[in-house]
Short mmCIF file of C-alpha atoms and ligand atoms in Angstrom, two decimals:
data_model
loop_
_atom_site.label_atom_id
_atom_site.label_comp_id
_atom_site.label_asym_id
_atom_site.label_seq_id
_atom_site.Cartn_x
_atom_site.Cartn_y
_atom_site.Cartn_z
CA MET A 1 210.76 92.06 -19.46
CA ARG A 2 211.04 94.89 -16.45
CA LEU A 3 214.54 96.68 -16.03
CA ILE A 4 215.07 98.32 -12.94
CA ARG A 5 219.10 100.37 -12.17
CA ALA A 6 220.00 100.62 -9.00
CA LYS A 7 223.10 102.47 -8.28
CA ASN A 8 225.80 100.09 -6.82
CA TYR A 9 226.24 96.81 -5.67
CA ASP A 10 224.30 98.26 -2.11
CA ASP A 11 221.70 99.65 -3.59
CA MET A 12 220.15 96.99 -5.84
CA SER A 13 221.29 94.80 -2.99
CA LEU A 14 218.89 96.55 -0.78
CA LYS A 15 216.38 96.35 -4.68
CA ALA A 16 216.03 92.50 -4.66
CA ALA A 17 216.23 91.88 -0.68
CA ASN A 18 212.89 94.13 -0.63
CA ILE A 19 211.34 92.15 -3.55
CA ILE A 20 211.61 89.21 -1.70
CA ALA A 21 210.26 90.85 1.60
CA ALA A 22 207.54 91.64 0.07
CA GLN A 23 206.89 88.60 -1.98
CA VAL A 24 206.74 86.54 1.31
CA SER A 25 204.98 89.55 3.44
CA LEU A 26 202.34 88.58 0.85
CA ASN A 27 202.55 85.04 0.81
CA PRO A 28 203.41 83.77 3.18
CA LYS A 29 203.31 80.42 1.97
CA SER A 30 205.89 81.09 -0.65
CA VAL A 31 208.24 78.89 -2.99
CA LEU A 32 211.43 80.65 -3.79
CA GLY A 33 214.33 80.10 -5.98
CA LEU A 34 217.29 80.67 -4.12
CA ALA A 35 220.56 80.99 -5.71
CA THR A 36 224.34 80.94 -4.81
CA GLY A 37 227.52 83.65 -6.08
CA SER A 38 228.82 86.33 -4.79
CA THR A 39 225.48 88.98 -6.02
CA PRO A 40 222.51 87.81 -4.48
CA ILE A 41 224.66 87.41 -0.91
CA GLY A 42 223.92 91.56 -0.24
CA THR A 43 220.30 90.15 -0.56
CA TYR A 44 220.88 87.82 1.86
CA ARG A 45 222.59 89.76 4.84
CA HIS A 46 219.36 92.36 3.98
CA LEU A 47 216.55 89.22 4.59
CA VAL A 48 218.55 87.89 7.60
CA GLU A 49 218.68 91.34 9.37
CA TRP A 50 214.94 91.88 8.90
CA TYR A 51 213.88 88.64 9.58
CA GLN A 52 215.89 88.95 12.96
CA LYS A 53 214.12 92.74 14.14
CA GLY A 54 210.47 90.79 13.77
CA GLU A 55 210.03 92.32 9.94
CA LEU A 56 209.94 88.98 8.49
CA ASP A 57 209.35 85.52 8.93
CA PHE A 58 210.01 82.81 7.00
CA GLY A 59 208.18 79.86 9.16
CA LYS A 60 205.51 79.01 5.77
CA ALA A 61 207.69 79.24 3.45
CA VAL A 62 209.36 76.97 0.72
CA SER A 63 213.36 77.86 -0.60
CA ILE A 64 214.42 75.73 -3.64
CA ASN A 65 217.42 76.03 -4.85
CA LEU A 66 219.15 76.19 -8.63
CA ASP A 67 222.10 74.26 -8.50
CA GLU A 68 224.08 71.96 -6.84
CA TYR A 69 228.07 70.67 -7.26
CA CYS A 70 228.25 67.03 -8.30
CA GLY A 71 230.81 65.37 -6.31
CA LEU A 72 230.30 67.44 -2.45
CA SER A 73 228.26 66.90 0.25
CA GLY A 74 226.48 69.29 2.07
CA ASP A 75 229.17 70.25 4.20
CA HIS A 76 231.71 70.73 1.84
CA PRO A 77 232.85 74.20 2.41
CA GLN A 78 232.19 75.19 -1.07
CA SER A 79 228.90 72.65 -1.73
CA TYR A 80 225.71 75.05 -2.54
CA ARG A 81 223.86 73.63 0.97
CA ARG A 82 227.03 74.66 3.34
CA PHE A 83 226.97 78.08 1.07
CA MET A 84 222.95 78.99 1.55
CA GLN A 85 223.27 77.14 5.58
CA GLU A 86 225.74 79.97 6.39
CA ASN A 87 224.44 83.14 4.40
CA LEU A 88 220.35 82.34 5.71
CA PHE A 89 219.36 79.24 6.38
CA ASP A 90 221.22 79.43 9.06
CA HIS A 91 219.71 82.60 11.00
CA ILE A 92 216.40 82.98 9.56
CA ASN A 93 213.30 80.09 10.54
CA ILE A 94 212.98 78.98 7.12
CA PRO A 95 211.91 74.40 8.08
CA ALA A 96 215.00 72.61 7.52
CA ASP A 97 213.11 70.02 5.90
CA ARG A 98 211.46 72.66 3.50
CA SER A 99 214.76 74.28 2.26
CA PHE A 100 216.01 71.74 -0.79
CA LEU A 101 218.85 71.28 -2.80
CA PRO A 102 220.04 68.97 -4.93
CA ASP A 103 222.23 66.26 -3.27
CA GLY A 104 225.49 66.02 -5.56
CA THR A 105 226.64 62.95 -3.71
CA GLN A 106 224.05 60.68 -5.30
CA THR A 107 226.04 58.67 -7.54
CA ASP A 108 222.23 57.72 -9.76
CA SER A 109 222.07 61.13 -10.89
CA ALA A 110 218.96 60.37 -13.55
CA LEU A 111 216.99 59.65 -9.70
CA GLU A 112 218.07 62.57 -8.71
CA CYS A 113 216.87 64.50 -10.94
CA ALA A 114 213.70 62.92 -11.99
CA ARG A 115 213.92 63.39 -7.25
CA TYR A 116 213.73 67.56 -7.42
CA ASP A 117 212.01 67.80 -10.54
CA ARG A 118 209.51 65.92 -8.55
CA ILE A 119 210.11 68.69 -5.49
CA ILE A 120 209.28 70.89 -7.30
CA GLU A 121 206.17 70.16 -8.66
CA GLU A 122 204.52 68.72 -5.35
CA HIS A 123 205.20 72.39 -4.28
CA ASN A 124 203.01 73.55 -7.41
CA GLY A 125 206.69 75.70 -8.65
CA ILE A 126 208.10 78.49 -8.23
CA ASP A 127 205.81 81.19 -7.21
CA LEU A 128 209.60 83.33 -7.47
CA GLN A 129 212.93 82.46 -8.82
CA LEU A 130 216.19 84.47 -8.32
CA LEU A 131 218.52 84.45 -10.50
CA GLY A 132 222.30 85.22 -11.08
CA ILE A 133 223.88 84.93 -14.61
CA GLY A 134 227.54 83.93 -15.97
CA ARG A 135 229.43 85.80 -18.00
CA ASN A 136 228.89 83.63 -20.48
CA GLY A 137 224.84 84.19 -19.74
CA HIS A 138 224.66 81.40 -17.94
CA ILE A 139 221.38 80.77 -15.81
CA GLY A 140 221.20 78.61 -12.51
CA PHE A 141 224.14 75.87 -14.48
CA ASN A 142 222.75 75.38 -17.53
CA GLU A 143 225.61 76.84 -19.87
CA PRO A 144 225.32 77.94 -23.02
CA ASP A 145 224.39 74.88 -25.58
CA ASP A 146 222.99 73.87 -28.50
CA HIS A 147 220.04 73.59 -27.08
CA PHE A 148 217.91 74.93 -23.89
CA THR A 149 217.66 71.88 -21.65
CA CYS A 150 214.13 71.35 -19.83
CA GLY A 151 214.39 69.66 -16.39
CA CYS A 152 216.48 69.45 -13.80
CA HIS A 153 219.90 67.09 -15.31
CA VAL A 154 223.43 67.37 -15.13
CA VAL A 155 225.77 69.66 -16.36
CA ASN A 156 229.65 69.44 -16.90
CA LEU A 157 230.51 73.19 -16.58
CA THR A 158 232.15 75.44 -19.04
CA GLU A 159 236.06 76.29 -18.13
CA SER A 160 235.26 79.55 -18.04
CA THR A 161 232.36 78.93 -14.91
CA ILE A 162 235.69 76.66 -13.49
CA GLN A 163 237.55 80.08 -13.81
CA ALA A 164 234.91 81.83 -11.87
CA ASN A 165 234.16 79.64 -9.38
CA ARG A 166 237.84 78.45 -8.84
CA ARG A 167 238.01 81.86 -6.45
CA PHE A 168 236.40 79.61 -3.90
CA PHE A 169 238.80 76.96 -3.81
CA ASP A 170 242.04 75.64 -2.82
CA SER A 171 243.64 75.49 -6.70
CA GLU A 172 241.41 74.47 -9.98
CA ALA A 173 241.73 71.34 -9.72
CA SER A 174 239.50 71.23 -6.53
CA VAL A 175 236.79 72.98 -8.68
CA PRO A 176 234.13 70.16 -9.72
CA ARG A 177 233.24 69.62 -13.57
CA GLN A 178 230.05 68.89 -12.53
CA ALA A 179 226.82 70.55 -12.32
CA VAL A 180 222.81 69.10 -11.40
CA SER A 181 220.71 72.43 -12.01
CA LEU A 182 217.53 73.06 -12.45
CA GLY A 183 216.35 72.98 -16.52
CA VAL A 184 215.53 76.46 -18.24
CA GLY A 185 211.79 75.51 -18.51
CA SER A 186 211.56 74.61 -14.74
CA ILE A 187 213.35 78.34 -13.96
CA LEU A 188 210.71 79.58 -17.28
CA ALA A 189 207.76 77.64 -15.57
CA SER A 190 207.87 80.05 -11.79
CA ARG A 191 205.74 82.32 -11.63
CA CYS A 192 207.78 85.81 -11.38
CA ILE A 193 211.83 85.78 -11.81
CA LEU A 194 214.47 88.10 -10.50
CA LEU A 195 217.82 88.37 -12.55
CA LEU A 196 220.50 90.65 -10.21
CA ALA A 197 223.68 90.80 -11.95
CA THR A 198 226.60 93.02 -10.64
CA GLY A 199 229.14 94.80 -12.00
CA GLU A 200 231.78 95.32 -15.36
CA ASP A 201 232.13 91.88 -16.21
CA LYS A 202 228.18 91.16 -16.42
CA ALA A 203 228.05 93.84 -18.48
CA GLN A 204 227.91 91.69 -22.08
CA ALA A 205 226.28 88.76 -20.96
CA ILE A 206 223.86 91.92 -19.76
CA HIS A 207 223.66 92.89 -23.56
CA ASP A 208 223.48 89.76 -24.84
CA THR A 209 220.35 88.43 -22.82
CA VAL A 210 218.32 92.14 -23.73
CA CYS A 211 219.87 93.59 -27.46
CA GLY A 212 220.61 89.69 -29.08
CA ASP A 213 218.34 87.03 -30.68
CA ILE A 214 217.45 84.10 -28.11
CA THR A 215 219.50 81.93 -28.76
CA SER A 216 220.58 78.56 -25.83
CA ARG A 217 224.53 80.14 -26.93
CA THR A 218 223.19 82.89 -24.22
CA PRO A 219 221.16 81.02 -21.71
CA ALA A 220 219.61 84.10 -20.15
CA SER A 221 218.18 85.39 -23.65
CA ILE A 222 215.40 82.56 -23.28
CA LEU A 223 214.35 85.36 -20.63
CA LYS A 224 212.72 87.34 -22.72
CA THR A 225 209.70 85.02 -23.53
CA HIS A 226 208.56 84.38 -19.64
CA PRO A 227 205.28 87.70 -18.77
CA ASN A 228 207.60 88.09 -16.10
CA VAL A 229 210.58 88.81 -15.60
CA ILE A 230 212.62 92.01 -13.29
CA LEU A 231 216.06 92.85 -14.23
CA LEU A 232 218.01 94.05 -11.41
CA LEU A 233 221.11 95.76 -12.73
CA ASP A 234 223.90 97.63 -10.63
CA ARG A 235 225.02 100.86 -13.20
CA ALA A 236 228.28 98.65 -14.77
CA ALA A 237 226.04 95.68 -14.88
CA ALA A 238 224.01 97.55 -17.43
CA GLY A 239 226.97 99.00 -18.48
CA MET A 240 226.78 98.63 -22.38
CA LEU A 241 222.84 98.97 -22.71
P1 LIG B 1 228.38 85.42 -9.14
O1 LIG B 1 228.02 84.15 -10.17
O2 LIG B 1 227.25 85.78 -8.77
O3 LIG B 1 229.15 84.49 -8.58
O4 LIG B 1 228.82 86.29 -9.95
C1 LIG B 1 226.35 84.22 -10.70
C2 LIG B 1 226.11 82.99 -11.65
O5 LIG B 1 227.37 82.32 -12.43
O6 LIG B 1 225.18 83.04 -11.48
#
């Protein structure tokens, strides 16, 4: 794993946006694996700004997001589809029919997971996978468990994740308990992985990922088996290394 230390959130966001911009400039047809959450918002802001200045073109790119809440339609204010529209897709020229997220309203989840895995296959895998990390070490919604799950699957969110995501919802009761997530196998099949972490509350998860054993109890620790991973951390997130 290559470690890049950023001074703070803004510096991390700028560095991350530079890496993604380089990917799209080198290969305009890049398949980008994208993430939601607070962490990548600053990164997306830079990408939007550079697109609007004419410095970046997403017209031939493809994006495949990591996850979506079960039960939320794409126009629900807390859905990840809506998050992506508001923070990125509505402001850049990525074609609407080439920006993919799982459909959280599909009642046959096995069918939806198979469809989503097929989308990744049909696009010949992900070139650059952007990841955040949960305080419990999750990547995508691959929560700590006694095993790793390879393909797209439905996840029961842990209490820690429900509490962390509570801030986006009116009440705890309205936080979905399940999500559809890309599996660890699909994440590891990406040609390059860029994991961002900011803030003190991620320091323990980063410590366990970097210094601990490879274990499904810290899902991000599996990234140590991948040959091309960049951990881009601000000072606080790197504070226990
Ligand atoms: P956050 O979420 O960016 O909102 O901290 C990251 C994650 O849970 O993967």
